[in-house]
CSV table of C-alpha atoms in Angstrom, one decimal:
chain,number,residue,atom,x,y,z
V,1,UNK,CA,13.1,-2.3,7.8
V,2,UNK,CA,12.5,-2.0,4.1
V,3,UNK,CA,16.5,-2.0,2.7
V,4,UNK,CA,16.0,-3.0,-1.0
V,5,UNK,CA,17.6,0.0,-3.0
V,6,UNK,CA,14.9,0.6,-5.0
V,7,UNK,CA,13.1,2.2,-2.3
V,8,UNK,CA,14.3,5.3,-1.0
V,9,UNK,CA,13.6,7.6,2.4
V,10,UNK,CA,13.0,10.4,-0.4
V,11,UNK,CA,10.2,10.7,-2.3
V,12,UNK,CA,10.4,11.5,-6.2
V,13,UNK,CA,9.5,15.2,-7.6
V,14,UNK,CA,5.9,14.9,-8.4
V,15,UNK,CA,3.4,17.6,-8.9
V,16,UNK,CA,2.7,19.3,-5.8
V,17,UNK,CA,-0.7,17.7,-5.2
V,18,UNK,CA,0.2,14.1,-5.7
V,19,UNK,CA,3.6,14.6,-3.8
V,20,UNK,CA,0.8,15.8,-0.6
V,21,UNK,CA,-0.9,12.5,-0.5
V,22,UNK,CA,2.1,10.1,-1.1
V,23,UNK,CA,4.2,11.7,1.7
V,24,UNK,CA,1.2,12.1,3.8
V,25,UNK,CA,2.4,11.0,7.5
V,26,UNK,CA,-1.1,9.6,8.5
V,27,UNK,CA,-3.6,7.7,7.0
V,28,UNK,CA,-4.3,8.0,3.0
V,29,UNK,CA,-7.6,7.1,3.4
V,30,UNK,CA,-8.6,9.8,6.1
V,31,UNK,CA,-6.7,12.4,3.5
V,32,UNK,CA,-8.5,11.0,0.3
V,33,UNK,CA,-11.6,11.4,2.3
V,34,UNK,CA,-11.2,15.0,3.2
V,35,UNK,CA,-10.8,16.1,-0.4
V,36,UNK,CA,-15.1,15.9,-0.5
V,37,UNK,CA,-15.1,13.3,-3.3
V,38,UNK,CA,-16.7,9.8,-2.3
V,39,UNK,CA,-14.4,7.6,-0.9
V,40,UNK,CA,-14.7,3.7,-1.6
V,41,UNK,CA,-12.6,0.6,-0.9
V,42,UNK,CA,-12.9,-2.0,-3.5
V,43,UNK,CA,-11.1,-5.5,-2.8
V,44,UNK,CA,-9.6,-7.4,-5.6
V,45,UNK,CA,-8.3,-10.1,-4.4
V,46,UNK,CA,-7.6,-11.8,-0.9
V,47,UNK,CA,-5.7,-14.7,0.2
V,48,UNK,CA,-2.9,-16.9,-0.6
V,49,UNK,CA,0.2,-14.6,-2.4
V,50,UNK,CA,3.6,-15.1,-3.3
V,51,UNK,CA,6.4,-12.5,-1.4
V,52,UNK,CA,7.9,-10.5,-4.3
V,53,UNK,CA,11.5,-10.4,-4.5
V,54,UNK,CA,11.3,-6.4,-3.3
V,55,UNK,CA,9.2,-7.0,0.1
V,56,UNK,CA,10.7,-10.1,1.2
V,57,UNK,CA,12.9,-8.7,3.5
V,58,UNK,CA,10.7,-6.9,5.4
V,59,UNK,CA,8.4,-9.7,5.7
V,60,UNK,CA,11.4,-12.0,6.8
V,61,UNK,CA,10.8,-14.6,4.1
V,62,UNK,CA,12.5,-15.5,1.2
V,63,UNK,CA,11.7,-14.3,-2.1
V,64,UNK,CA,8.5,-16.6,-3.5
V,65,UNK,CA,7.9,-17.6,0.0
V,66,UNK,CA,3.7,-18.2,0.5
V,67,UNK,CA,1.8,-15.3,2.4
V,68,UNK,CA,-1.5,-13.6,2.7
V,69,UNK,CA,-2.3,-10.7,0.9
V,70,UNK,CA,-4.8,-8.3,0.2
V,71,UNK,CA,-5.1,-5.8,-2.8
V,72,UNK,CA,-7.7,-3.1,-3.3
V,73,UNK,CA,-8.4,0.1,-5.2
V,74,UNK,CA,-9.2,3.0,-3.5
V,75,UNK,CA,-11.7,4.9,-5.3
V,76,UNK,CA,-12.9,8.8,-5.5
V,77,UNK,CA,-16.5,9.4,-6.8
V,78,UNK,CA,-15.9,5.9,-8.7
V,79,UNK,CA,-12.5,6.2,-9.9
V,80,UNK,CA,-9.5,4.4,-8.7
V,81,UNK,CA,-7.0,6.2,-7.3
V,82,UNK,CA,-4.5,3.9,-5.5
V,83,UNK,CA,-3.8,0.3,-6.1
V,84,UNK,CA,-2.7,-1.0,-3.1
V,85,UNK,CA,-1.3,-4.6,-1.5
V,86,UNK,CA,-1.1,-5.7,2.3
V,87,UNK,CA,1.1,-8.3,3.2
V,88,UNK,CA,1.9,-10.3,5.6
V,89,UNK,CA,3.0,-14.3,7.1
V,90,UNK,CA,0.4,-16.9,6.8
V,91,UNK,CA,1.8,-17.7,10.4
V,92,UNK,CA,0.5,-14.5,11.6
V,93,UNK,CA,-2.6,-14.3,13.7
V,94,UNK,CA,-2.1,-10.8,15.0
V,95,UNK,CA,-2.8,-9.5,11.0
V,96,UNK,CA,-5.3,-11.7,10.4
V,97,UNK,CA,-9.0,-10.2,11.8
V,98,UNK,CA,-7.0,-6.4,10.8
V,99,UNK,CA,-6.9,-7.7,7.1
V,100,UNK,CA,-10.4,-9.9,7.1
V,101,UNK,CA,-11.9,-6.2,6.9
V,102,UNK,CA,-14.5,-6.1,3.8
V,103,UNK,CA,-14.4,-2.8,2.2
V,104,UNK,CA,-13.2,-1.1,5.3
V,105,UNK,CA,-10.3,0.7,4.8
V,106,UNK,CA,-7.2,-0.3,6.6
V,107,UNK,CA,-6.3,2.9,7.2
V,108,UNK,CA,-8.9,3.5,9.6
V,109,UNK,CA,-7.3,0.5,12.1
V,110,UNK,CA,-3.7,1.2,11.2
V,111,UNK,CA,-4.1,5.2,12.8
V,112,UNK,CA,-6.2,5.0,15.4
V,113,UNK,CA,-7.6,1.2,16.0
V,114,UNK,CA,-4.1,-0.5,17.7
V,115,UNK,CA,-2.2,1.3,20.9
V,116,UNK,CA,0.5,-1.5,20.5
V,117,UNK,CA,0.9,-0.8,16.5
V,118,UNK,CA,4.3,0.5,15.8
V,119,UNK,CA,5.0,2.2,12.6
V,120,UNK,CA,8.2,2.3,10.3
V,121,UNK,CA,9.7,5.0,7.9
V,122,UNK,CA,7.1,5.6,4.2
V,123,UNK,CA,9.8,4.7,1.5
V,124,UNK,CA,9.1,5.4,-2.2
V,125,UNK,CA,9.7,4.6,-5.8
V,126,UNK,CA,8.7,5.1,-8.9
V,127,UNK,CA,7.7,1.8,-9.7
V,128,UNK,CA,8.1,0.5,-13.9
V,129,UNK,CA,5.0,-0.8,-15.9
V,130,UNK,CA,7.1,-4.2,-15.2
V,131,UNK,CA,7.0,-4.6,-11.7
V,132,UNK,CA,4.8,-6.8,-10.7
V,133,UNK,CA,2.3,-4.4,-8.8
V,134,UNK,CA,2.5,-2.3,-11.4
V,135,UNK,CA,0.9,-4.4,-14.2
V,136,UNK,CA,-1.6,-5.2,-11.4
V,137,UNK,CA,-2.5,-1.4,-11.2
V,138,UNK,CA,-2.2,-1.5,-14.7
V,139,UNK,CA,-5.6,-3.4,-14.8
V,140,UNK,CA,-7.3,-0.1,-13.1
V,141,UNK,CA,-5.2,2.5,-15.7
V,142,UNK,CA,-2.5,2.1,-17.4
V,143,UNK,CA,1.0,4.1,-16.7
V,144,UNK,CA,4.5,3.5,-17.8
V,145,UNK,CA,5.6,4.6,-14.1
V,146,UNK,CA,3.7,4.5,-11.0
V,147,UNK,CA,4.7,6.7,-7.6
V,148,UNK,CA,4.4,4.6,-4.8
V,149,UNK,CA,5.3,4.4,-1.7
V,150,UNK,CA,5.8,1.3,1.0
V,151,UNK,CA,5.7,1.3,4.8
V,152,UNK,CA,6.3,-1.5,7.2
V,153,UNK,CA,3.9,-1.8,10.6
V,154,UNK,CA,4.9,-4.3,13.4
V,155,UNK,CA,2.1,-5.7,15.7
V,156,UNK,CA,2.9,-8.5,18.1
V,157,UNK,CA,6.5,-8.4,16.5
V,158,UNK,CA,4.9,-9.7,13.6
V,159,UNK,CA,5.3,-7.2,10.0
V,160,UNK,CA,2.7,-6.2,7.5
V,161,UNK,CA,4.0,-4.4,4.5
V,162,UNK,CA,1.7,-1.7,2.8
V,163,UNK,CA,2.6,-0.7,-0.3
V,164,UNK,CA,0.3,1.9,-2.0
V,165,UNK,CA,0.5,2.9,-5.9
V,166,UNK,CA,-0.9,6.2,-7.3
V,167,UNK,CA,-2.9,6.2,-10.2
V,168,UNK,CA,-2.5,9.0,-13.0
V,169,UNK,CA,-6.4,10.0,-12.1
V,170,UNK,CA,-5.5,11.3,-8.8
V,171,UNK,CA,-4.0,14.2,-10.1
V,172,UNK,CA,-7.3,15.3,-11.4
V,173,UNK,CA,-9.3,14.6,-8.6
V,174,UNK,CA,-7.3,16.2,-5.6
C-alpha cells in the first residue's frame, strides 16, 4: 500500500479533461489511444535505479535501496504527454519479461495480459519541479507542478510501482 502523505486517495482539482485521464480506472494508454491522436511509447532509460524516498515503502525497500526501473514518455502525434517510471526489486523475476517490453506499452499487459495481476488504489499528487521525477519530466517540458498519480500492482506477491506524470501538453491534445 502506498502510505506516504504526499499521496492522497483524492485527486487534485484539475481541468475537467486532464482530471478524465489521471483518474481513469483502466489503462492510460488504451484512453490516450482512443482520443484519435497517434499514440507512441518512447523509453528513456532502463535498468539499474535507486528507490526514492516516496516509493520505498511500497516496494518494501529502504529508501536508496537498488532496483530496476523503467521510464518512458508517452507521446500523442509526437508530443509527450506523460512521463512515467516502473519500478520494481532487482530480485524480482515475475516483473522482469513484463518490463523488458521495447516500446510496448505496459498498459496493454497490466489490463488484460495477467489473470493473477492484482491491482491497488490510483493515489495522486501534485508533484513540485523538485521532486525527483519531476525534474526528469522536466527534460520533456518544463512545469513548476506536475499532476500525477501512483498505483501499486502485485504479481507473484512481488510489487511494481507505476507512477505516471502529466505533462502541461495534454491539456491541448485531449
Amino acid at each position: 500500500m502506498v502510505n506516504d502523505a504526499q499521496w492522497r486517495c483524492a485527486p487534485p482539482v484539475l481541468p475537467a479533461p486532464v482530471l478524465d485521464c489521471l483518474t481513469e480506472p483502466a489503462s492510460l494508454s488504451l484512453r490516450l489511444q482512443a482520443g484519435g491522436r497517434r499514440f507512441a511509447v518512447r523509453v528513456l532509460d532502463q535498468g539499474d535505479s535507486r528507490a526514492l524516498p516516496d516509493e520505498a515503502e511500497a516496494l518494501d525497500l529502504p529508501p536508496g535501496a537498488p532496483l530496476y526501473a523503467r521510464h518512458v514518455l508517452l507521446t500523442l502525434d509526437e508530443t509527450p504527454v506523460v512521463y512515467a517510471r516502473s519500478a520494481t526489486r532487482h530480485d524480482c523475476p515475475a516483473w522482469m519479461p513484463v518490463l523488458m517490453r521495447g516500446s510496448r506499452s505496459l498498459g496493454l499487459t497490466l489490463f488484460g495480459e495477467l489473470p493473477a495481476l492484482r491491482r491497488e488504489p490510483l493515489h495522486y499528487q501534485l508533484l513540485d519541479s523538485r521532486h525527483p521525477l519531476a525534474v526528469e519530466a522536466a527534460a520533456a517540458e518544463a512545469a513548476e507542478t506536475y499532476p500525477a498519480r501512483r498505483c501499486r500492482f502485485l504479481l507473484d506477491g512481488s510489487p511494481l510501482l507505476l507512477t505516471e506524470l502529466f505533462l502541461p501538453a495534454l491539456k491541448d491534445l485531449l
